[in-house]
Amino acid sequence: MPFAYEHPRAAMAVDCVVFGLDTADLKVLLIQRDLDPFRGRWALPGGFLRLDETVDQAARRELREETGLERVFLEQLATFGDLDRDPRERVVTVAHYALVRLSDHRVQAATDARDAAWFAVDDLPTLAFDHDRILTQALARLQGKVRWQPIGFELLPEKFSLTQLQRMYEIILERPLDKRNFRKKALALGILQELDEVEQDVAHRAARLYRFDEKSYRRMVKDGFHFEL
Amino acid sequence: MPFAYEHPRAAMAVDCVVFGLDTADLKVLLIQRDLDPFRGRWALPGGFLRLDETVDQAARRELREETGLERVFLEQLATFGDLDRDPRERVVTVAHYALVRLSDHRVQAATDARDAAWFAVDDLPTLAFDHDRILTQALARLQGKVRWQPIGFELLPEKFSLTQLQRMYEIILERPLDKRNFRKKALALGILQELDEVEQDVAHRAARLYRFDEKSYRRMVKDGFHFEL
DNA sequence: CCAAAAGTGTTTCACGTACACCCATGC
DNA sequence: GCATGGGTGTACGTGAAACACTTTTGG
């Protein structure tokens, strides 16, 4: 009996919805559980909070341990505390969402014994616990936030074409965008740095590459600047 | 030693930032602590989570116990889990924010021994724990959300004039709005029900009263409707 | 020369914004 | 009759949306 308290306490966990972007789909990284409950089921990467780490640190640690991912965009989503969300005992989890460059972390996902894999968000398996609810909420948050804040760049390679950028928005928002209007607006924002480089190894005219200009962005935000795309 | 676990566990709490609207100010309901730590300091109402209640239920219970408020708009804000936010031990808190009709709950606030009072958000005392951080974040959330979702009505009496409505937005957003444009836009939304009533006991022309038409609003949301004010 | 995607401007319409005076009521 | 806030319309400019063809490159 290593630890004792006056009052019964819920266990605290963290979970992460990790999004990645394919040429065709928005994907989520899932872990196959090798322990009960829900052994064999796919679930969000996550685990229990330790006393010597903040909630944010716990989420990053679990991400590293279970998927090998580090230094990614990660933000708190919401806390889920239904009574029966874990059949073993009372567990309250702080859900997060993360955005990663799929190209940089190609096969990465599989560190400890469990299997890990990317699934398209519109073709998901049945998930363990209440993870489908968490995932739905994370997706809604991403769709809402991507239009106001330049977080979408976290899903793209550092250098990207305007077509890639447009595809990213189309995939996340699940609707087509007009090419000319999109380019006009995107360039007018003044947060894209035009590079002296073009795509390589494509069987057609190579597109010019751009980079997200974070410095300009920060400067513009300071001057009260409304993003919106 | 009533409870023992394999692993040490953080305590879990809930806190509430309760907003109310005066004719001149946005106010927050604070509780004066009568126990250490921070005895005598003002703090957000809140307390520890029990195992037989969800996080949301805990927030509502604490609100009821400490301030007498019931059936108010209440939504989760974010979870705060810094290591040293509570000097006693590790406490992770799920912060919420609530919106109440100040007119309905005039003197209400003071149930158990502690003192409770409304403070204008731009004239706050020093708060206990990290409650100033929580409050700042709650305010930002309110300012962001009030323009997209009809939550502002929760701060007004059921029947209100367009001037009251406008004042509410001006106070929350901290900037003046044009009267004619505001009225045009507000009425064009189609979510205000015009009543056959006017203000009473005013020393000038009485304003027409309106009510938030929740049914219309729900219907319009279903048909994909973008609020924005 | 063919396939594939890159790149480019103009018109139209809706909506946001700026702005000032008369009206109704209570005292 | 005067003070106080209630209520109303128009003109202008910006920005969103619709829309199709030419250019470049590789195979």
Short mmCIF file of C-alpha atoms (C1' of nucleotides) in Angstrom, two decimals:
data_model
loop_
_atom_site.label_atom_id
_atom_site.label_comp_id
_atom_site.label_asym_id
_atom_site.label_seq_id
_atom_site.Cartn_x
_atom_site.Cartn_y
_atom_site.Cartn_z
CA MET A 1 0.00 0.00 0.00
CA PRO A 2 2.40 2.59 -1.18
CA PHE A 3 0.17 5.68 -1.22
CA ALA A 4 -2.81 6.59 0.87
CA TYR A 5 -5.15 9.56 0.93
CA GLU A 6 -8.01 10.93 2.91
CA HIS A 7 -10.41 10.82 0.00
CA PRO A 8 -10.88 8.52 -2.93
CA ARG A 9 -9.36 9.96 -6.06
CA ALA A 10 -9.99 9.49 -9.72
CA ALA A 11 -7.08 8.45 -11.86
CA MET A 12 -5.90 11.12 -14.29
CA ALA A 13 -4.87 10.33 -17.81
CA VAL A 14 -3.94 12.16 -20.99
CA ASP A 15 -4.85 11.17 -24.55
CA CYS A 16 -3.75 12.54 -27.89
CA VAL A 17 -5.52 12.77 -31.20
CA VAL A 18 -2.64 12.93 -33.66
CA PHE A 19 -3.53 14.26 -37.09
CA GLY A 20 -1.42 13.80 -40.20
CA LEU A 21 -2.05 14.75 -43.79
CA ASP A 22 -1.85 12.44 -46.73
CA THR A 23 -2.15 13.55 -50.37
CA ALA A 24 -5.75 12.41 -50.21
CA ASP A 25 -6.85 12.17 -46.59
CA LEU A 26 -6.66 13.50 -43.11
CA LYS A 27 -5.32 10.69 -40.96
CA VAL A 28 -5.23 9.85 -37.29
CA LEU A 29 -2.62 7.83 -35.49
CA LEU A 30 -4.03 4.95 -33.45
CA ILE A 31 -2.51 2.35 -31.17
CA GLN A 32 -3.66 -1.21 -30.90
CA ARG A 33 -4.13 -2.14 -27.27
CA ASP A 34 -2.38 -5.27 -26.03
CA LEU A 35 -3.92 -5.18 -22.57
CA ASP A 36 -7.40 -5.39 -21.19
CA PRO A 37 -9.72 -3.65 -21.21
CA PHE A 38 -10.35 -3.41 -24.94
CA ARG A 39 -7.42 -5.70 -25.76
CA GLY A 40 -6.89 -5.71 -29.51
CA ARG A 41 -9.00 -2.61 -30.06
CA TRP A 42 -7.60 0.55 -31.58
CA ALA A 43 -7.29 3.52 -29.27
CA LEU A 44 -5.79 6.98 -28.99
CA PRO A 45 -2.24 7.08 -27.67
CA GLY A 46 -2.24 8.13 -24.03
CA GLY A 47 -1.59 7.09 -20.46
CA PHE A 48 -1.61 8.12 -16.84
CA LEU A 49 -0.39 11.38 -15.44
CA ARG A 50 2.62 11.36 -13.15
CA LEU A 51 3.00 13.69 -10.21
CA ASP A 52 6.24 15.24 -11.42
CA GLU A 53 4.98 16.47 -14.77
CA THR A 54 2.41 18.97 -15.96
CA VAL A 55 -0.54 17.83 -18.01
CA ASP A 56 1.09 19.14 -21.16
CA GLN A 57 4.31 17.32 -20.37
CA ALA A 58 2.42 14.11 -19.77
CA ALA A 59 0.78 14.34 -23.17
CA ARG A 60 4.15 14.88 -24.85
CA ARG A 61 5.75 12.05 -22.91
CA GLU A 62 3.03 9.59 -23.84
CA LEU A 63 3.28 10.66 -27.43
CA ARG A 64 7.00 10.05 -27.42
CA GLU A 65 6.75 6.71 -25.63
CA GLU A 66 3.94 5.31 -27.69
CA THR A 67 4.61 6.76 -31.11
CA GLY A 68 8.12 8.20 -31.13
CA LEU A 69 6.84 11.63 -31.99
CA GLU A 70 8.58 14.69 -30.58
CA ARG A 71 8.49 18.44 -31.02
CA VAL A 72 5.09 18.51 -32.62
CA PHE A 73 2.29 21.02 -32.38
CA LEU A 74 0.19 19.94 -29.41
CA GLU A 75 -2.69 21.68 -27.73
CA GLN A 76 -5.21 20.82 -25.07
CA LEU A 77 -8.64 19.89 -26.38
CA ALA A 78 -10.93 19.18 -23.44
CA THR A 79 -11.28 17.00 -20.38
CA PHE A 80 -13.53 13.95 -20.41
CA GLY A 81 -14.77 12.66 -17.11
CA ASP A 82 -17.85 10.49 -17.55
CA LEU A 83 -18.32 7.99 -14.76
CA ASP A 84 -18.09 4.84 -16.82
CA ARG A 85 -15.68 5.82 -19.54
CA ASP A 86 -13.15 3.31 -18.26
CA PRO A 87 -14.58 -0.04 -17.09
CA ARG A 88 -11.80 -0.61 -14.55
CA GLU A 89 -12.25 2.46 -12.43
CA ARG A 90 -12.86 6.14 -12.50
CA VAL A 91 -10.50 7.77 -14.97
CA VAL A 92 -10.61 11.40 -16.03
CA THR A 93 -8.63 12.16 -19.15
CA VAL A 94 -7.34 15.41 -20.54
CA ALA A 95 -7.56 15.04 -24.29
CA HIS A 96 -5.13 16.82 -26.60
CA TYR A 97 -4.70 17.08 -30.31
CA ALA A 98 -1.46 17.16 -32.23
CA LEU A 99 -0.52 18.01 -35.80
CA VAL A 100 2.44 16.32 -37.45
CA ARG A 101 4.14 16.37 -40.84
CA LEU A 102 3.37 12.90 -42.08
CA SER A 103 6.31 13.05 -44.50
CA ASP A 104 8.81 13.60 -41.66
CA HIS A 105 7.49 10.76 -39.52
CA ARG A 106 6.81 8.18 -42.15
CA VAL A 107 7.12 4.76 -40.43
CA GLN A 108 7.98 6.05 -37.00
CA ALA A 109 4.87 4.90 -35.26
CA ALA A 110 5.58 1.77 -33.21
CA THR A 111 7.81 1.92 -30.16
CA ASP A 112 6.72 -0.39 -27.42
CA ALA A 113 5.12 -3.76 -28.12
CA ARG A 114 1.87 -2.42 -29.51
CA ASP A 115 1.02 -1.83 -33.10
CA ALA A 116 0.44 1.69 -34.35
CA ALA A 117 -1.05 2.84 -37.62
CA TRP A 118 -2.52 5.78 -39.48
CA PHE A 119 -6.23 5.69 -40.34
CA ALA A 120 -8.15 8.02 -42.58
CA VAL A 121 -10.61 9.97 -40.43
CA ASP A 122 -13.51 8.92 -42.62
CA ASP A 123 -12.65 5.23 -42.36
CA LEU A 124 -12.00 4.51 -38.72
CA PRO A 125 -12.24 1.24 -36.81
CA THR A 126 -14.28 0.96 -33.63
CA LEU A 127 -12.33 2.65 -30.89
CA ALA A 128 -11.78 1.77 -27.24
CA PHE A 129 -13.30 3.74 -24.35
CA ASP A 130 -14.98 7.00 -25.40
CA HIS A 131 -12.24 7.70 -27.89
CA ASP A 132 -14.62 8.13 -30.81
CA ARG A 133 -16.24 11.04 -28.98
CA ILE A 134 -12.86 12.58 -28.27
CA LEU A 135 -11.82 12.15 -31.86
CA THR A 136 -15.00 13.73 -33.18
CA GLN A 137 -14.46 16.72 -30.96
CA ALA A 138 -10.83 17.03 -31.98
CA LEU A 139 -11.80 17.02 -35.62
CA ALA A 140 -14.39 19.73 -35.04
CA ARG A 141 -11.77 21.79 -33.26
CA LEU A 142 -9.28 21.38 -36.08
CA GLN A 143 -11.86 22.34 -38.68
CA GLY A 144 -12.84 25.37 -36.68
CA LYS A 145 -9.38 26.55 -35.80
CA VAL A 146 -7.55 26.01 -39.06
CA ARG A 147 -9.38 28.90 -40.67
CA TRP A 148 -8.36 31.45 -38.00
CA GLN A 149 -4.94 30.35 -37.02
CA PRO A 150 -2.03 29.21 -39.15
CA ILE A 151 -1.88 25.78 -37.57
CA GLY A 152 -2.45 23.97 -40.86
CA PHE A 153 1.17 24.53 -41.81
CA GLU A 154 2.09 22.02 -39.11
CA LEU A 155 0.64 19.34 -41.36
CA LEU A 156 2.63 20.32 -44.46
CA PRO A 157 6.31 19.93 -45.28
CA GLU A 158 8.35 23.02 -44.62
CA LYS A 159 8.36 23.88 -48.32
CA PHE A 160 5.10 23.48 -50.12
CA SER A 161 3.29 24.57 -53.27
CA LEU A 162 0.12 26.62 -53.26
CA THR A 163 -1.70 23.58 -54.59
CA GLN A 164 -0.58 21.54 -51.59
CA LEU A 165 -1.72 24.32 -49.31
CA GLN A 166 -5.08 24.44 -50.99
CA ARG A 167 -5.47 20.65 -50.82
CA MET A 168 -4.76 20.79 -47.10
CA TYR A 169 -7.64 23.18 -46.55
CA GLU A 170 -9.92 21.25 -48.86
CA ILE A 171 -9.24 17.99 -47.06
CA ILE A 172 -9.68 19.41 -43.59
CA LEU A 173 -12.73 21.52 -44.38
CA GLU A 174 -14.22 18.82 -46.59
CA ARG A 175 -15.19 21.16 -49.38
CA PRO A 176 -13.64 22.32 -52.64
CA LEU A 177 -12.06 25.75 -52.90
CA ASP A 178 -11.68 27.92 -55.96
CA LYS A 179 -8.10 27.89 -57.21
CA ARG A 180 -7.77 31.51 -58.27
CA ASN A 181 -9.56 32.95 -55.28
CA PHE A 182 -7.56 30.76 -52.95
CA ARG A 183 -4.22 31.83 -54.37
CA LYS A 184 -5.18 35.48 -54.40
CA LYS A 185 -6.22 35.37 -50.76
CA ALA A 186 -3.36 33.21 -49.58
CA LEU A 187 -0.74 35.45 -51.17
CA ALA A 188 -2.48 38.62 -50.02
CA LEU A 189 -2.15 37.52 -46.40
CA GLY A 190 1.55 38.26 -46.59
CA ILE A 191 2.59 35.30 -44.50
CA LEU A 192 3.91 33.14 -47.31
CA GLN A 193 7.53 33.46 -48.24
CA GLU A 194 8.14 32.77 -51.91
CA LEU A 195 11.20 30.59 -52.43
CA ASP A 196 13.56 30.29 -55.39
CA GLU A 197 12.70 26.65 -55.65
CA VAL A 198 10.22 24.51 -57.48
CA GLU A 199 8.87 21.00 -57.07
CA GLN A 200 11.18 18.18 -58.12
CA ASP A 201 10.49 15.00 -60.08
CA VAL A 202 6.99 15.80 -61.22
CA ALA A 203 5.72 14.77 -64.64
CA HIS A 204 4.40 18.21 -65.49
CA ARG A 205 5.23 21.86 -64.93
CA ALA A 206 6.84 22.18 -61.50
CA ALA A 207 5.11 24.43 -58.99
CA ARG A 208 6.84 27.21 -57.13
CA LEU A 209 7.47 26.47 -53.46
CA TYR A 210 6.62 28.64 -50.46
CA ARG A 211 7.36 28.63 -46.78
CA PHE A 212 5.23 29.85 -43.88
CA ASP A 213 6.79 33.10 -42.73
CA GLU A 214 6.30 32.90 -39.00
CA LYS A 215 8.16 36.15 -38.28
CA SER A 216 5.88 38.18 -40.51
CA TYR A 217 2.92 36.42 -39.02
CA ARG A 218 3.90 37.28 -35.46
CA ARG A 219 4.57 40.87 -36.42
CA MET A 220 1.17 41.15 -38.08
CA VAL A 221 -0.63 39.55 -35.16
CA LYS A 222 0.94 42.14 -32.90
CA ASP A 223 -0.52 44.87 -35.09
CA GLY A 224 -3.95 43.33 -34.65
CA PHE A 225 -4.40 41.21 -37.73
CA HIS A 226 -7.28 38.93 -38.57
CA PHE A 227 -6.22 35.75 -40.33
CA GLU A 228 -9.21 33.98 -41.87
CA LEU A 229 -8.96 31.77 -44.89
CA MET B 1 -5.58 5.26 5.78
CA PRO B 2 -8.85 4.91 4.04
CA PHE B 3 -7.72 4.65 0.41
CA ALA B 4 -4.63 3.19 -1.12
CA TYR B 5 -3.43 3.00 -4.69
CA GLU B 6 -0.58 1.56 -6.66
CA HIS B 7 0.44 4.99 -7.88
CA PRO B 8 0.38 8.42 -6.39
CA ARG B 9 -2.52 10.44 -7.70
CA ALA B 10 -3.11 14.11 -8.17
CA ALA B 11 -6.18 15.58 -6.57
CA MET B 12 -8.80 16.74 -9.05
CA ALA B 13 -10.75 19.91 -8.64
CA VAL B 14 -13.17 22.07 -10.57
CA ASP B 15 -13.35 25.85 -10.63
CA CYS B 16 -15.88 28.23 -12.12
CA VAL B 17 -15.52 31.69 -13.56
CA VAL B 18 -19.01 33.11 -13.16
CA PHE B 19 -19.77 36.11 -15.33
CA GLY B 20 -22.63 38.51 -14.76
CA LEU B 21 -23.59 41.72 -16.51
CA ASP B 22 -24.22 45.02 -14.87
CA THR B 23 -25.53 48.09 -16.69
CA ALA B 24 -21.94 49.28 -16.86
CA ASP B 25 -19.59 46.35 -16.34
CA LEU B 26 -18.88 42.72 -16.84
CA LYS B 27 -18.58 41.19 -13.39
CA VAL B 28 -17.14 38.05 -11.90
CA LEU B 29 -18.31 36.25 -8.80
CA LEU B 30 -15.56 35.60 -6.26
CA ILE B 31 -15.42 33.84 -2.94
CA GLN B 32 -13.34 34.92 -0.01
CA ARG B 33 -11.39 31.99 1.36
CA ASP B 34 -11.71 31.25 5.05
CA LEU B 35 -9.13 28.48 5.08
CA ASP B 36 -5.47 28.21 4.31
CA PRO B 37 -3.83 28.36 1.91
CA PHE B 38 -4.64 31.91 0.81
CA ARG B 39 -6.95 32.52 3.75
CA GLY B 40 -8.74 35.82 3.27
CA ARG B 41 -7.88 36.01 -0.42
CA TRP B 42 -10.51 36.11 -3.11
CA ALA B 43 -10.77 33.05 -5.31
CA LEU B 44 -12.94 31.41 -7.90
CA PRO B 45 -15.69 29.18 -6.55
CA GLY B 46 -14.67 25.55 -6.84
CA GLY B 47 -13.76 22.39 -5.00
CA PHE B 48 -12.74 18.78 -5.27
CA LEU B 49 -14.22 16.20 -7.59
CA ARG B 50 -16.13 13.31 -6.09
CA LEU B 51 -16.07 9.85 -7.56
CA ASP B 52 -19.81 9.62 -8.08
CA GLU B 53 -20.16 12.68 -10.27
CA THR B 54 -18.96 13.75 -13.67
CA VAL B 55 -16.71 16.77 -14.04
CA ASP B 56 -19.63 18.83 -15.25
CA GLN B 57 -21.76 17.76 -12.32
CA ALA B 58 -18.99 18.64 -9.89
CA ALA B 59 -18.78 22.15 -11.30
CA ARG B 60 -22.53 22.61 -10.94
CA ARG B 61 -22.53 21.22 -7.43
CA GLU B 62 -19.75 23.51 -6.29
CA LEU B 63 -21.51 26.44 -7.85
CA ARG B 64 -24.68 25.58 -5.99
CA GLU B 65 -22.95 24.98 -2.69
CA GLU B 66 -20.76 28.05 -2.75
CA THR B 67 -22.95 30.59 -4.49
CA GLY B 68 -26.48 29.23 -4.58
CA LEU B 69 -26.56 29.36 -8.37
CA GLU B 70 -28.45 26.71 -10.28
CA ARG B 71 -29.52 26.04 -13.86
CA VAL B 72 -27.05 28.43 -15.40
CA PHE B 73 -25.12 28.26 -18.63
CA LEU B 74 -21.92 26.41 -17.82
CA GLU B 75 -19.20 25.17 -20.12
CA GLN B 76 -15.79 23.67 -19.72
CA LEU B 77 -12.92 26.07 -20.31
CA ALA B 78 -9.64 24.20 -19.92
CA THR B 79 -7.67 22.11 -17.47
CA PHE B 80 -4.84 23.63 -15.46
CA GLY B 81 -2.23 21.29 -14.11
CA ASP B 82 0.96 23.17 -13.27
CA LEU B 83 3.01 21.44 -10.61
CA ASP B 84 2.94 24.17 -8.00
CA ARG B 85 -0.44 25.76 -8.57
CA ASP B 86 -1.59 24.60 -5.14
CA PRO B 87 1.00 24.88 -2.33
CA ARG B 88 -0.49 21.94 -0.38
CA GLU B 89 -0.12 19.25 -2.96
CA ARG B 90 -0.59 18.42 -6.59
CA VAL B 91 -4.03 19.56 -7.72
CA VAL B 92 -5.25 19.53 -11.28
CA THR B 93 -8.32 21.65 -11.87
CA VAL B 94 -10.84 21.64 -14.66
CA ALA B 95 -11.86 25.25 -15.09
CA HIS B 96 -15.32 26.20 -16.31
CA TYR B 97 -17.07 29.41 -17.07
CA ALA B 98 -20.67 30.25 -16.39
CA LEU B 99 -23.01 33.01 -17.48
CA VAL B 100 -25.81 34.20 -15.22
CA ARG B 101 -28.53 36.82 -15.29
CA LEU B 102 -27.36 39.18 -12.60
CA SER B 103 -30.88 40.57 -12.19
CA ASP B 104 -32.28 37.13 -11.27
CA HIS B 105 -29.59 36.36 -8.74
CA ARG B 106 -29.16 39.73 -7.13
CA VAL B 107 -27.98 39.06 -3.55
CA GLN B 108 -27.92 35.29 -3.78
CA ALA B 109 -24.21 34.88 -3.48
CA ALA B 110 -23.33 33.71 0.04
CA THR B 111 -24.36 30.26 1.24
CA ASP B 112 -21.83 28.69 3.52
CA ALA B 113 -19.70 30.72 5.90
CA ARG B 114 -17.57 32.46 3.28
CA ASP B 115 -18.19 35.83 1.78
CA ALA B 116 -19.01 36.14 -1.89
CA ALA B 117 -19.14 39.21 -4.08
CA TRP B 118 -19.24 40.48 -7.62
CA PHE B 119 -16.20 42.30 -8.98
CA ALA B 120 -15.89 44.22 -12.21
CA VAL B 121 -13.45 42.35 -14.45
CA ASP B 122 -11.36 45.47 -14.91
CA ASP B 123 -11.05 46.05 -11.18
CA LEU B 124 -10.15 42.74 -9.59
CA PRO B 125 -8.40 41.98 -6.33
CA THR B 126 -5.36 39.72 -6.18
CA LEU B 127 -6.60 36.16 -6.55
CA ALA B 128 -5.56 32.92 -4.89
CA PHE B 129 -3.73 30.11 -6.70
CA ASP B 130 -3.44 30.62 -10.46
CA HIS B 131 -6.96 31.95 -10.61
CA ASP B 132 -5.97 35.15 -12.37
CA ARG B 133 -4.64 33.09 -15.26
CA ILE B 134 -7.85 31.08 -15.39
CA LEU B 135 -9.93 34.21 -15.30
CA THR B 136 -7.96 35.83 -18.09
CA GLN B 137 -8.45 32.78 -20.25
CA ALA B 138 -12.16 32.64 -19.45
CA LEU B 139 -12.56 36.25 -20.46
CA ALA B 140 -10.75 35.65 -23.74
CA ARG B 141 -13.02 32.68 -24.40
CA LEU B 142 -16.14 34.70 -23.69
CA GLN B 143 -15.00 37.52 -25.94
CA GLY B 144 -14.21 35.08 -28.71
CA LYS B 145 -17.30 32.98 -28.43
CA VAL B 146 -19.96 35.61 -27.89
CA ARG B 147 -19.66 36.75 -31.50
CA TRP B 148 -20.30 33.29 -32.98
CA GLN B 149 -22.73 31.76 -30.60
CA PRO B 150 -25.80 33.22 -28.94
CA ILE B 151 -24.47 32.74 -25.42
CA GLY B 152 -24.64 36.43 -24.59
CA PHE B 153 -28.38 36.13 -24.02
CA GLU B 154 -27.59 34.15 -20.89
CA LEU B 155 -26.38 37.39 -19.34
CA LEU B 156 -29.52 39.38 -20.14
CA PRO B 157 -32.99 39.22 -18.67
CA GLU B 158 -35.42 37.13 -20.68
CA LYS B 159 -36.96 40.24 -22.16
CA PHE B 160 -34.55 42.93 -23.26
CA SER B 161 -34.33 45.99 -25.47
CA LEU B 162 -32.03 46.28 -28.44
CA THR B 163 -30.07 48.89 -26.54
CA GLN B 164 -29.48 46.44 -23.71
CA LEU B 165 -28.37 43.85 -26.23
CA GLN B 166 -25.99 46.29 -27.82
CA ARG B 167 -24.59 47.36 -24.45
CA MET B 168 -23.94 43.72 -23.63
CA TYR B 169 -21.80 43.31 -26.72
CA GLU B 170 -20.04 46.61 -26.16
CA ILE B 171 -19.16 45.74 -22.60
CA ILE B 172 -17.91 42.26 -23.43
CA LEU B 173 -16.02 43.22 -26.56
CA GLU B 174 -14.77 46.43 -25.01
CA ARG B 175 -15.50 48.59 -28.02
CA PRO B 176 -18.36 50.80 -29.16
CA LEU B 177 -20.77 49.59 -31.82
CA ASP B 178 -22.77 51.68 -34.25
CA LYS B 179 -26.42 51.81 -33.20
CA ARG B 180 -28.05 51.65 -36.61
CA ASN B 181 -25.76 48.99 -37.97
CA PHE B 182 -26.13 46.93 -34.85
CA ARG B 183 -29.90 46.98 -34.96
CA LYS B 184 -30.00 46.19 -38.64
CA LYS B 185 -27.75 43.21 -38.21
CA ALA B 186 -29.33 41.94 -35.03
CA LEU B 187 -32.82 42.01 -36.49
CA ALA B 188 -31.68 40.53 -39.80
CA LEU B 189 -30.41 37.43 -38.00
CA GLY B 190 -33.99 36.35 -37.45
CA ILE B 191 -33.41 35.02 -33.96
CA LEU B 192 -35.04 37.86 -32.05
CA GLN B 193 -38.70 37.60 -31.28
CA GLU B 194 -40.36 41.00 -31.13
CA LEU B 195 -42.74 41.25 -28.17
CA ASP B 196 -45.84 43.38 -27.63
CA GLU B 197 -44.18 44.90 -24.64
CA VAL B 198 -42.06 47.89 -23.85
CA GLU B 199 -39.80 48.91 -20.99
CA GLN B 200 -41.51 50.05 -17.80
CA ASP B 201 -40.75 52.96 -15.51
CA VAL B 202 -38.26 54.77 -17.66
CA ALA B 203 -38.08 58.55 -17.80
CA HIS B 204 -38.11 58.69 -21.58
CA ARG B 205 -39.61 56.86 -24.51
CA ALA B 206 -39.88 53.18 -23.60
CA ALA B 207 -37.97 50.73 -25.76
CA ARG B 208 -39.59 47.74 -27.42
CA LEU B 209 -38.66 44.42 -25.82
CA TYR B 210 -37.40 41.31 -27.55
CA ARG B 211 -36.75 37.74 -26.60
CA PHE B 212 -34.12 35.33 -27.91
CA ASP B 213 -35.97 32.89 -30.15
CA GLU B 214 -34.17 29.66 -29.43
CA LYS B 215 -36.41 27.53 -31.64
CA SER B 216 -35.69 29.63 -34.73
CA TYR B 217 -32.04 29.60 -33.84
CA ARG B 218 -31.89 25.81 -33.61
CA ARG B 219 -33.75 25.48 -36.87
CA MET B 220 -31.38 27.85 -38.61
CA VAL B 221 -28.30 26.14 -37.22
CA LYS B 222 -29.58 22.89 -38.65
CA ASP B 223 -29.75 24.52 -42.06
CA GLY B 224 -26.13 25.53 -41.75
CA PHE B 225 -26.28 29.08 -40.51
CA HIS B 226 -23.41 31.32 -39.59
CA PHE B 227 -24.18 33.56 -36.64
CA GLU B 228 -21.57 36.34 -36.31
CA LEU B 229 -22.29 39.65 -34.75
"C1'" DC C 1 2.57 16.31 -79.48
"C1'" DC C 2 0.10 14.93 -75.67
"C1'" DA C 3 -0.99 14.75 -70.79
"C1'" DA C 4 -0.96 17.05 -66.52
"C1'" DA C 5 -0.97 20.55 -63.56
"C1'" DA C 6 0.64 25.65 -62.97
"C1'" DG C 7 -0.54 30.04 -63.27
"C1'" DT C 8 -3.29 34.22 -64.14
"C1'" DG C 9 -7.85 38.86 -64.07
"C1'" DT C 10 -12.22 40.62 -64.32
"C1'" DT C 11 -16.98 41.23 -63.17
"C1'" DT C 12 -20.65 40.95 -60.03
"C1'" DC C 13 -22.93 41.17 -55.77
"C1'" DA C 14 -23.41 41.13 -50.80
"C1'" DC C 15 -22.23 43.02 -46.82
"C1'" DG C 16 -19.73 46.04 -43.58
"C1'" DT C 17 -19.23 50.81 -42.36
"C1'" DA C 18 -19.92 55.57 -41.78
"C1'" DC C 19 -23.06 58.91 -40.67
"C1'" DA C 20 -27.49 62.64 -38.42
"C1'" DC C 21 -31.98 63.65 -37.46
"C1'" DC C 22 -36.84 63.28 -35.81
"C1'" DC C 23 -39.88 60.92 -32.40
"C1'" DA C 24 -42.09 59.45 -28.13
"C1'" DT C 25 -42.41 59.83 -23.31
"C1'" DG C 26 -42.02 61.42 -18.47
"C1'" DC C 27 -41.32 65.06 -15.61
"C1'" DG D 1 -41.12 72.54 -23.23
"C1'" DC D 2 -37.18 70.14 -22.26
"C1'" DA D 3 -34.28 66.31 -21.39
"C1'" DT D 4 -33.48 61.58 -22.45
"C1'" DG D 5 -32.96 57.86 -25.00
"C1'" DG D 6 -35.69 55.28 -29.09
"C1'" DG D 7 -35.89 54.57 -33.58
"C1'" DT D 8 -34.83 54.96 -38.59
"C1'" DG D 9 -32.16 54.92 -44.22
"C1'" DT D 10 -28.65 55.80 -47.59
"C1'" DA D 11 -24.25 56.06 -49.95
"C1'" DC D 12 -19.74 54.08 -50.44
"C1'" DG D 13 -16.15 50.90 -50.55
"C1'" DT D 14 -14.19 46.45 -49.63
"C1'" DG D 15 -13.99 41.92 -50.17
"C1'" DA D 16 -16.13 37.27 -51.43
"C1'" DA D 17 -17.54 34.44 -55.28
"C1'" DA D 18 -18.02 32.90 -59.92
"C1'" DC D 19 -15.69 31.77 -63.86
"C1'" DA D 20 -11.89 29.64 -68.51
"C1'" DC D 21 -7.95 29.77 -70.94
"C1'" DT D 22 -2.83 29.84 -71.78
"C1'" DT D 23 1.76 28.21 -70.26
"C1'" DT D 24 5.22 25.05 -68.89
"C1'" DT D 25 7.27 20.69 -68.45
"C1'" DG D 26 8.12 15.71 -68.84
"C1'" DG D 27 7.46 11.66 -71.19
#
